Short mmCIF file of C-alpha atoms in Angstrom, two decimals:
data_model
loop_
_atom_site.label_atom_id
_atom_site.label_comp_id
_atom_site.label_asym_id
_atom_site.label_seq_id
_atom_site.Cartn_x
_atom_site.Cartn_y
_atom_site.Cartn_z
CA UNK A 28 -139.29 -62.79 -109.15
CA UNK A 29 -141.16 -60.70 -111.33
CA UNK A 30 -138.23 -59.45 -113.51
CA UNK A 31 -137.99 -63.37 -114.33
CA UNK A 32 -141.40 -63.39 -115.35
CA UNK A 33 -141.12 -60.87 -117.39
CA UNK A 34 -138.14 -61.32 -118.90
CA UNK A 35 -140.22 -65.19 -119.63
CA UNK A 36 -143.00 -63.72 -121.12
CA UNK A 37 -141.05 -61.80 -123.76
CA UNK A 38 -138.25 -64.45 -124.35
CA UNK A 39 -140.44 -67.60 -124.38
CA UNK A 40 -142.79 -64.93 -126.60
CA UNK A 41 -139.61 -64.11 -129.24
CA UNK A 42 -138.79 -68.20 -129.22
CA UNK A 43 -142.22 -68.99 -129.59
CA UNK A 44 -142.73 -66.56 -132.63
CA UNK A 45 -139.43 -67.56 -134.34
CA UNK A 46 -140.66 -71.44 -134.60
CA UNK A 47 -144.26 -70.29 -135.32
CA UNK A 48 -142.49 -68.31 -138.31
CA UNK A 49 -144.74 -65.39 -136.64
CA UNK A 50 -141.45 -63.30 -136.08
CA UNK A 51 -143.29 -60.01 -137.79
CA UNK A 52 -146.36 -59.88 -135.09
CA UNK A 53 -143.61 -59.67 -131.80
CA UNK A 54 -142.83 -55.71 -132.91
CA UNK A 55 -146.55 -54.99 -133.51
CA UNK A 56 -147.99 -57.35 -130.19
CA UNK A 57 -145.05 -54.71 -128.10
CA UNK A 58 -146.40 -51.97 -128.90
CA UNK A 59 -149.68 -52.72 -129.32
CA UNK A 60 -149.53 -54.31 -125.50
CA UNK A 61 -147.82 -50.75 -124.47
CA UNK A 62 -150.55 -48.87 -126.33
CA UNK A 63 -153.18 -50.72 -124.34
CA UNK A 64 -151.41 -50.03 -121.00
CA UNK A 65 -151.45 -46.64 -121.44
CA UNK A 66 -155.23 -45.87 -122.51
CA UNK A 67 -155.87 -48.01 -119.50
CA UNK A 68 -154.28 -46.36 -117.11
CA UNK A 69 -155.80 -43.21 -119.04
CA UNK A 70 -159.44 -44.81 -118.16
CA UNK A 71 -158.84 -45.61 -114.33
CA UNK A 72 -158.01 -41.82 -113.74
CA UNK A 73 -161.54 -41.03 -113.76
CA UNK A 74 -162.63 -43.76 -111.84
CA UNK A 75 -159.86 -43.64 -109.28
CA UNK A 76 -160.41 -39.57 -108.99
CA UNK A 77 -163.79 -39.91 -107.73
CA UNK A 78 -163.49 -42.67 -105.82
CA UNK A 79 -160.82 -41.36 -104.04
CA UNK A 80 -162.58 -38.38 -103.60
CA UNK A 81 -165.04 -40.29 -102.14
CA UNK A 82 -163.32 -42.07 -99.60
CA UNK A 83 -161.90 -38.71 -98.24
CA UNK A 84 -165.15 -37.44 -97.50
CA UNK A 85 -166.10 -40.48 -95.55
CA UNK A 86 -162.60 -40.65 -93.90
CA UNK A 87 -163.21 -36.70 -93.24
CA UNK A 88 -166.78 -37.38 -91.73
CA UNK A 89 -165.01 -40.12 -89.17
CA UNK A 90 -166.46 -43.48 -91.15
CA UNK A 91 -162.78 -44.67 -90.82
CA UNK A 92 -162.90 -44.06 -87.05
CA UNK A 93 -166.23 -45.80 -86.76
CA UNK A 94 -165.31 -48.38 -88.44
CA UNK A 95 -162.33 -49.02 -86.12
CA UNK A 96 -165.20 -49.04 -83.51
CA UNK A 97 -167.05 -51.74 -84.98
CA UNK A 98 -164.20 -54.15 -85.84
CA UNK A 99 -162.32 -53.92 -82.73
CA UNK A 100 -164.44 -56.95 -81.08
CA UNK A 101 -163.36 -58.83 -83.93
CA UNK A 102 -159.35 -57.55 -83.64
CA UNK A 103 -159.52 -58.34 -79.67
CA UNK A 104 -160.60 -62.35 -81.14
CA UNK A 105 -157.81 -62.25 -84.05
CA UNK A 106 -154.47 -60.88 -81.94
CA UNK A 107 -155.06 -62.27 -78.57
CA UNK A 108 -151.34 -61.32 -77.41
CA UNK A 109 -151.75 -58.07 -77.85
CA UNK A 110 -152.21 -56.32 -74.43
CA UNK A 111 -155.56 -54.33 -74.17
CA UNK A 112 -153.80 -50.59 -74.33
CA UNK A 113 -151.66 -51.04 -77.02
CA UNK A 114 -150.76 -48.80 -79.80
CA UNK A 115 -150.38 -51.84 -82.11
CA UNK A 116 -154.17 -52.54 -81.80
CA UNK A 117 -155.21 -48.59 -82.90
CA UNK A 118 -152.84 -49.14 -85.94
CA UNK A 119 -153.79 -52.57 -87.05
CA UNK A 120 -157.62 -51.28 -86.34
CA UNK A 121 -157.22 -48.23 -88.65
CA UNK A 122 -154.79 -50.42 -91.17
CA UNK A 123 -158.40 -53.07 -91.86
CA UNK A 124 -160.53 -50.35 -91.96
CA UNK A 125 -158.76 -48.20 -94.90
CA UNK A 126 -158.69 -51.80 -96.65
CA UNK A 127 -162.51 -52.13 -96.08
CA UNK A 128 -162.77 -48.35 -97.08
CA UNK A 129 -160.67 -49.41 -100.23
CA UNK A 130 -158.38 -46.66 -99.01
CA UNK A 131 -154.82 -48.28 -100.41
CA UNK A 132 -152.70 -45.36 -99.48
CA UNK A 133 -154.23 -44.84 -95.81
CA UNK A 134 -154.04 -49.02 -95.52
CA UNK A 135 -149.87 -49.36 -95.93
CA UNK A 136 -148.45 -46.57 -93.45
CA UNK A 137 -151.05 -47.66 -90.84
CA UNK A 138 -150.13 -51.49 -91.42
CA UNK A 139 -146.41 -50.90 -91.60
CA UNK A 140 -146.80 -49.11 -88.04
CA UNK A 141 -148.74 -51.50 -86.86
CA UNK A 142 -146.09 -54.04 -87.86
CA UNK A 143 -143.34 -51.57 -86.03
CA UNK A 144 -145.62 -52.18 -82.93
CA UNK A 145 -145.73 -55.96 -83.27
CA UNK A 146 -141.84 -55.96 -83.39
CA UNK A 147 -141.55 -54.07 -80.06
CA UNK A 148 -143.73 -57.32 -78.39
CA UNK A 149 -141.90 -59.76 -80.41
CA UNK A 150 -139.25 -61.76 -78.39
CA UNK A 151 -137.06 -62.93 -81.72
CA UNK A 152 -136.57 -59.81 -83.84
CA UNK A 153 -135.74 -62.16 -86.95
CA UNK A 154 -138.54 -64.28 -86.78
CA UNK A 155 -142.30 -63.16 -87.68
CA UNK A 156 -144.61 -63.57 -84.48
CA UNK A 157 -148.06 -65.19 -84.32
CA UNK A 158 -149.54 -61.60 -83.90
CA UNK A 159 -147.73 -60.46 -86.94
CA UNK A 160 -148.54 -63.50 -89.44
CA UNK A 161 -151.92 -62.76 -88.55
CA UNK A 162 -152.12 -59.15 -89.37
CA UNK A 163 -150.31 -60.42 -92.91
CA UNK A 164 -153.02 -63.10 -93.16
CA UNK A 165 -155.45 -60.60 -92.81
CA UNK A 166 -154.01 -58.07 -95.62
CA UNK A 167 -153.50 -60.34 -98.18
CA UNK A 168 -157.26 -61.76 -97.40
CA UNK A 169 -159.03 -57.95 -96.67
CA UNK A 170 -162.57 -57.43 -97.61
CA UNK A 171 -162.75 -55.39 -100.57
CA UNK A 172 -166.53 -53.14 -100.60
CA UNK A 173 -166.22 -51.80 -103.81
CA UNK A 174 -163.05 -53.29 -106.57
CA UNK A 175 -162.84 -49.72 -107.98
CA UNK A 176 -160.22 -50.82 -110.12
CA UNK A 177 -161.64 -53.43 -111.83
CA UNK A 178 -164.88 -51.71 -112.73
CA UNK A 179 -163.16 -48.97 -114.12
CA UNK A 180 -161.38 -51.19 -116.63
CA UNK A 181 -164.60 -52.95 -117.65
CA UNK A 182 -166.24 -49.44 -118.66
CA UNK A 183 -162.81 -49.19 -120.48
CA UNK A 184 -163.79 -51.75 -122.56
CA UNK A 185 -167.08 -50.81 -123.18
CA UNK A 186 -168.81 -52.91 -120.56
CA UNK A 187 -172.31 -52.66 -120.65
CA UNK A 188 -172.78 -54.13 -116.60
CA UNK A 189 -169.71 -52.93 -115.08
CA UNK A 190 -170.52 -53.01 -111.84
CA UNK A 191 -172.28 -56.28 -112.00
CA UNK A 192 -168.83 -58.09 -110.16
CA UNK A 193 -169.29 -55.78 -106.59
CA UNK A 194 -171.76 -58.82 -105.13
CA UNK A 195 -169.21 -61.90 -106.25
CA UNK A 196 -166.12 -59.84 -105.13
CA UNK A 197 -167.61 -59.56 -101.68
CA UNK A 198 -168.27 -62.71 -101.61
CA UNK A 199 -165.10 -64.63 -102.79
CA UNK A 200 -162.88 -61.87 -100.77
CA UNK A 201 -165.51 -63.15 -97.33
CA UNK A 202 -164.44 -66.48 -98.13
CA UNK A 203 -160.77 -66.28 -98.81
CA UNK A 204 -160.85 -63.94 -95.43
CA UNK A 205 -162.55 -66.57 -93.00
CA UNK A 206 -159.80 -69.18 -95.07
CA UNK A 207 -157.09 -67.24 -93.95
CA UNK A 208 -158.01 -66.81 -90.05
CA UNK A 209 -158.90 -70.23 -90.46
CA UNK A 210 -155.19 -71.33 -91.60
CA UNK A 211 -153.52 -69.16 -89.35
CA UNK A 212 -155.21 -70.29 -86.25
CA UNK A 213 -154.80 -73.40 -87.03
CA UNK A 214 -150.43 -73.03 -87.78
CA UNK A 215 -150.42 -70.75 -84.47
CA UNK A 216 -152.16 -73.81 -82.20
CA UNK A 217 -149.94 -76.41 -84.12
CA UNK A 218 -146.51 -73.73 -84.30
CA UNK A 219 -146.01 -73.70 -80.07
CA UNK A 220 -145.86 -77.76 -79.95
CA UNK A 221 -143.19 -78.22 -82.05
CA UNK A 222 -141.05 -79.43 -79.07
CA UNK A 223 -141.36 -82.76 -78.43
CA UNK A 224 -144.34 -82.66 -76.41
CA UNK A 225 -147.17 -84.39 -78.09
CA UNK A 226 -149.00 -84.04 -75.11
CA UNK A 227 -152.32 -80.91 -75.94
CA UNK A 228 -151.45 -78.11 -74.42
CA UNK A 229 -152.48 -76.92 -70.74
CA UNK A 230 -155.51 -74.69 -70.62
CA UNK A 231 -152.84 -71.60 -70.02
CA UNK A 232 -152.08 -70.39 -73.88
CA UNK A 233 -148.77 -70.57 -74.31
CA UNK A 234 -146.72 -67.77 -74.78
CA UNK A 235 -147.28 -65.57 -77.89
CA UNK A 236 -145.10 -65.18 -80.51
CA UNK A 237 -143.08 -68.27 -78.97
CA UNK A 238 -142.62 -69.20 -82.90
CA UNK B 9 -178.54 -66.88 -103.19
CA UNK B 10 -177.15 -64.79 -106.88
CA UNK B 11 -180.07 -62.38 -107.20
CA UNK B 12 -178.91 -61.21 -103.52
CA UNK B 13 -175.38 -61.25 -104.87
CA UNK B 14 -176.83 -59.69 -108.58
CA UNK B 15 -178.99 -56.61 -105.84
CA UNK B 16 -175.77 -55.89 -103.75
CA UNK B 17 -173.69 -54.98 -106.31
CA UNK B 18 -176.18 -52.63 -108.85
CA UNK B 19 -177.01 -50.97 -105.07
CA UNK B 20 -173.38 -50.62 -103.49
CA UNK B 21 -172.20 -47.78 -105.54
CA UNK B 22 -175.24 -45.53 -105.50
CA UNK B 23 -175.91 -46.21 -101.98
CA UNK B 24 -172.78 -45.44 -100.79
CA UNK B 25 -172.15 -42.17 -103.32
CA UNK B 26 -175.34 -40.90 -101.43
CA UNK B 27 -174.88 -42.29 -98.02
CA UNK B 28 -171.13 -41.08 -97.39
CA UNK B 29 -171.56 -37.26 -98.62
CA UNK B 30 -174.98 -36.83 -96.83
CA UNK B 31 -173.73 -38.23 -93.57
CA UNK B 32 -170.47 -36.15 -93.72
CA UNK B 33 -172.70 -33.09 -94.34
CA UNK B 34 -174.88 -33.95 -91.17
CA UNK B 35 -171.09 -34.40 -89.25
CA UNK B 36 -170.64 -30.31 -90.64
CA UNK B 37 -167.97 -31.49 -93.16
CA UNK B 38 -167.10 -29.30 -96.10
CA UNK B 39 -168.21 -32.28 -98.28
CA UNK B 40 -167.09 -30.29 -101.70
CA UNK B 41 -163.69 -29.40 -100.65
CA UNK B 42 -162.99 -32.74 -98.66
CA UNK B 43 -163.89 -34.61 -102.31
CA UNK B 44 -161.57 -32.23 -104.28
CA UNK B 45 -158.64 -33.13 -101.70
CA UNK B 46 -158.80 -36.47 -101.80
CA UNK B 47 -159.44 -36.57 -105.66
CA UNK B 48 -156.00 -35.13 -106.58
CA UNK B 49 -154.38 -38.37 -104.93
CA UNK B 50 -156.55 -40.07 -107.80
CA UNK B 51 -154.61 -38.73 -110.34
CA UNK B 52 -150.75 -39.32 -109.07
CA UNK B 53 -151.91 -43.28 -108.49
CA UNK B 54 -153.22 -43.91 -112.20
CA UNK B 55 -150.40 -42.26 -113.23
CA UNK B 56 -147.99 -43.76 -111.16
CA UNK B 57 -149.29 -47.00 -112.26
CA UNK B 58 -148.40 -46.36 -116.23
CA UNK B 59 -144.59 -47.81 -116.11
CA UNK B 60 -145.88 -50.79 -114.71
CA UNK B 61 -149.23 -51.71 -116.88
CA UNK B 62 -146.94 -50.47 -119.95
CA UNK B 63 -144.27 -53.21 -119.32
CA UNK B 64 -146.34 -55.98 -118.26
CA UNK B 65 -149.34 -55.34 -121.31
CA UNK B 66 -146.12 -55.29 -123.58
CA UNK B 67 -144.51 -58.71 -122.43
CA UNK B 68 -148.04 -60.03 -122.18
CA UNK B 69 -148.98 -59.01 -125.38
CA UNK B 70 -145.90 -60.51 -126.99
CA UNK B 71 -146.63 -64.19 -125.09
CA UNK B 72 -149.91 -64.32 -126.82
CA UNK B 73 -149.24 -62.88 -129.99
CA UNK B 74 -146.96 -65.68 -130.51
CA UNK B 75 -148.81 -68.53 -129.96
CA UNK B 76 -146.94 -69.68 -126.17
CA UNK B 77 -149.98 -68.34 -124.20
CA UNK B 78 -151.85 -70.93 -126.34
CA UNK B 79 -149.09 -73.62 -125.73
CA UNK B 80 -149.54 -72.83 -121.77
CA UNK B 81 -152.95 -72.77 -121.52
CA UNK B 82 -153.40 -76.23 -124.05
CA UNK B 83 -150.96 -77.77 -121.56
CA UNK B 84 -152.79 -77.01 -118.45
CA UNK B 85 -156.35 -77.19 -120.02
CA UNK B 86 -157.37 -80.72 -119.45
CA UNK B 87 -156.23 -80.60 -115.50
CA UNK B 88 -158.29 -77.41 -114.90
CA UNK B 89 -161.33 -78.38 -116.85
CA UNK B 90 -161.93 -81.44 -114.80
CA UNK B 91 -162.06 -78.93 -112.18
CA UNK B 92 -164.16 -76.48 -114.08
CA UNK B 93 -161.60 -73.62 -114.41
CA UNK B 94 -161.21 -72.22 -117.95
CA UNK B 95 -158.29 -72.41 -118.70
CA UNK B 96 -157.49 -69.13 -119.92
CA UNK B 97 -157.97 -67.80 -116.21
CA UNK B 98 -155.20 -70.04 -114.69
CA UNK B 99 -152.00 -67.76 -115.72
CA UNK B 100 -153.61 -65.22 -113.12
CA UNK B 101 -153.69 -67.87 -110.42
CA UNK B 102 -149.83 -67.75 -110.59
CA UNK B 103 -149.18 -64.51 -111.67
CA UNK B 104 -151.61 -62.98 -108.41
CA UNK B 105 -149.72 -63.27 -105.60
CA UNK B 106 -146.29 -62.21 -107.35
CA UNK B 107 -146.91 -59.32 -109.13
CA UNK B 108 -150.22 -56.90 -108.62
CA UNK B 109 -149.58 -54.89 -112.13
CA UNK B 110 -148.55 -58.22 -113.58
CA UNK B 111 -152.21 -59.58 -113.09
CA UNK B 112 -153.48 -56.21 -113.61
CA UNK B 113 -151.94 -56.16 -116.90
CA UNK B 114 -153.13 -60.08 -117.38
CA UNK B 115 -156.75 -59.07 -116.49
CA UNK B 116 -156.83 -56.49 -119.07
CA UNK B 117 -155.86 -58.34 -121.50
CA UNK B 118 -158.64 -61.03 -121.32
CA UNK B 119 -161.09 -58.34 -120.95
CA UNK B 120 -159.57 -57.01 -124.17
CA UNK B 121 -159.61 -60.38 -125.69
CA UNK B 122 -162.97 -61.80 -124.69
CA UNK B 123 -164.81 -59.04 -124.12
CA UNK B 124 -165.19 -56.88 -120.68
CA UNK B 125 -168.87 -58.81 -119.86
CA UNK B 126 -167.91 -62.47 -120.87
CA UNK B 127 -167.37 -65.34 -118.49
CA UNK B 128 -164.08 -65.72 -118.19
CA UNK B 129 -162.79 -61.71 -117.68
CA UNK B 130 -165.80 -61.63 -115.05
CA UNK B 131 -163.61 -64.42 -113.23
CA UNK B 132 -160.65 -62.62 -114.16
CA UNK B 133 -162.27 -59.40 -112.25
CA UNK B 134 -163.50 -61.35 -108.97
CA UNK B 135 -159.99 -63.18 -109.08
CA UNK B 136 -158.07 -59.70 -109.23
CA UNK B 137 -160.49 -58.08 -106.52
CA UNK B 138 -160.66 -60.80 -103.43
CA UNK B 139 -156.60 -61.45 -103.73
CA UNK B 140 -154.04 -59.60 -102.90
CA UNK B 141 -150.03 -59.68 -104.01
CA UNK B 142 -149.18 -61.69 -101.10
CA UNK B 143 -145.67 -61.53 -102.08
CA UNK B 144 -145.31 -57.98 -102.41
CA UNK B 145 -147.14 -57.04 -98.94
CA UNK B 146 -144.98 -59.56 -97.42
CA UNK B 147 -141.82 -58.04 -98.44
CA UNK B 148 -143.32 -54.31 -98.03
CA UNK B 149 -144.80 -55.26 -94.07
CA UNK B 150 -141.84 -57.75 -92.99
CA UNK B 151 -139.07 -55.80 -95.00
CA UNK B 152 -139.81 -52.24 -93.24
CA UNK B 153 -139.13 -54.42 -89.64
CA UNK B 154 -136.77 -56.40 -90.20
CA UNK B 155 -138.18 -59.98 -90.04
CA UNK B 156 -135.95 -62.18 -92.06
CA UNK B 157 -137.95 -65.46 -91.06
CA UNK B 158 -141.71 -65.51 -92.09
CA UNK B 159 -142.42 -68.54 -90.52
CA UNK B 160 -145.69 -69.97 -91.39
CA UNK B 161 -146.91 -66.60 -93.02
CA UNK B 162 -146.22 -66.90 -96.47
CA UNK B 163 -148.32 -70.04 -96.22
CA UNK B 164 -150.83 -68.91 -94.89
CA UNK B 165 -150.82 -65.98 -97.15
CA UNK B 166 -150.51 -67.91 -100.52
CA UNK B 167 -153.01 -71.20 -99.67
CA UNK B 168 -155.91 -67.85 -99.01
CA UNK B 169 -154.91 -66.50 -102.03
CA UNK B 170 -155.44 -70.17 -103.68
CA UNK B 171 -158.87 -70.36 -101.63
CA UNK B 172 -159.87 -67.04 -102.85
CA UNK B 173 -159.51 -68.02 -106.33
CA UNK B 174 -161.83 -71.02 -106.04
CA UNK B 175 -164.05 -69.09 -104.41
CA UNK B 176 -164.14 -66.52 -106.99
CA UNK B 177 -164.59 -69.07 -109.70
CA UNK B 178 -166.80 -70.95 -107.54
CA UNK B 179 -169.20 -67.61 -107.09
CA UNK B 180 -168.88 -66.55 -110.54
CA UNK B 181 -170.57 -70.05 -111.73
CA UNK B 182 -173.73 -69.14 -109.51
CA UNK B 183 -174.08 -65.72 -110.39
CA UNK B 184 -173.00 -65.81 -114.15
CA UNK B 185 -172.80 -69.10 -115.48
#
């Protein structure tokens, strides 16, 4: 999908140009746009080198494992068919606190394991299970403490408040995170009564990952 | 309500660049060397990241210069505005969950365009930071298992990152509007 969008952006860009008679400022707007890429990605180093640097010292000094402490009340609520014990629960615990932590690198190889996990408990290995379409939910909607990126781009540019979008991040990411367990609670009660059994369910959840 | 949100965010960095080091030091961590290690992955990821912001800033870059980002965003102007979205925000809404250097890319831009502390790349910045590239995470999580049938994820995954763009619009009218 994105190599259509891309190859949109610079076709409907050349067709656009060509009517507009503005055929000259394609070459220039190319490189230009390439120029731009680069001293950004120049800018972030600094910001993403400390940062980074950062984060290991609190991942070094155990924050990640207390983290994992504090969140696992919440995890127990969120993935309900996952048995007490399991190794899925350590992974997907560690996964959502390297997101917290802003940690990107340490967030994929703990989520993808934690996925491997889900698959051993899942009955239909083609199908996604409740468990996992919640741990997806919850990536896509993770709470983001500090968006490193973004501030470093705004110094990039000569901002004179860069860090002045930490409070509204929080805030939109809270809301777009209690959205998402919202949404998939609600598709995982409505998902097991797809047979024809309008009747509400029996106080006995059904099983999981019965999707 | 926004001078809370205004206080968290001029105390989150310093707080934390002062908490984390000086409880790591009380835990008997070599807090120097521990920094220095996790620095050089800095490097490799804004590096990594080139290729990707240099093909999307380039594409981008040509859409505007020629006039079709103007024709998108005139199209879709009127429908947003009744809903107090400017309009120059809304090719991020789409471009989000697809592609995370495409809206990286996109973000830049505006911030180039309008300036890093105006209205519409602070927007830009609290769209970019509370959504994710659903797309891409599914593909990455599902893909390295297996699942062929996402059910109900996907869903669930895109309507968030719809809901965290509101919000982030919605937040950015308290605090900056």
């Amino acid at each position: 999908m994105v190599n259509w969008i891309w190859l949109f952006f610079i076709v409907a860009g050349f067709v656009v140009a060509a009517i507009n008679g503005r055929i000259d400022a394609v070459t220039e707007a190319a490189f230009e746009g390439a120029k731009t890429g680069v001293t950004v990605c120049f800018g972030l180093i600094s910001v993403l080198v400390f940062w980074l640097g950062l984060m290991r010292i609190a991942e070094d000094a155990g924050l990640l494992k207390k983290m994992s402490k504090l969140l696992s009340p919440f995890v127990r609520f969120l993935f309900p068919s996952v048995p007490r014990d399991h190794p899925a629960l350590g992974y997907i615990l560690s996964n959502m606190s390297a997101n917290i932590l802003g940690l990107g690198n340490a967030a994929t190889p703990a989520g993808i394991k934690a996925m491997q996990e889900l698959q051993k408990l899942n009955p239909d290995k083609e199908s996604a299970s409740a468990a996992m379409s919640t741990l997806l939910a919850i990536n896509t909607a993770s709470i983001t403490l500090i968006p490193t990126t973004m501030i470093a781009i705004k110094m990039n540019f000569g901002s004179k408040t860069p860090t002045d979008i930490v409070g509204p991040t929080l805030a939109a990411t809270a809301i777009a995170l209690a959205a998402a367990i919202v949404l998939d609670k609600w598709y995982q009660r409505r998902t097991p009564a797809a047979p024809p059994q309008p009747s509400p369910p029996p106080s006995p959840p059904p099983p999981s990952g019965d999707t | 309500m926004s001078s809370v949100i205004t206080a968290v965010s001029a105390w989150a960095i310093p707080v934390m660049v002062v908490l984390i080091p000086l409880y790591a030091a009380y835990r008997k961590v070599p807090v120097y060397e521990s920094f220095t290690e996790g620095a050089k992955e800095g490097f490799d990821t804004a590096i990594r990241i080139i290729p990707h912001l240099v093909g999307m800033m380039a594409a981008i870059s040509i859409f505007r210069a020629s006039g079709a980002m103007d024709m998108l965003v005139g199209a879709v102007a009127p429908l947003f505005a009744r809903l107090g979205v400017p309009a120059d925000v809304l090719p991020l809404a789409l471009l989000r969950p697809i592609t995370g250097a495409g809206s990286l890319a996109y973000t830049t831009d505006l911030m180039k365009t309008f300036g890093p502390d105006s209205f519409v790349a602070q927007i830009a910045a609290t769209v970019q930071g509370s959504t994710d590239t659903t797309l891409y995470v599914l593909t990455v999580y599902f893909g390295a298992v297996g699942i062929r049938k996402a059910g109900y994820a996907l869903k669930v995954g895109l309507v968030s990152d719809l809901i965290g763009f509101f919000a982030a619009v919605a937040v950015c009218y308290l605090v900056f509007a």
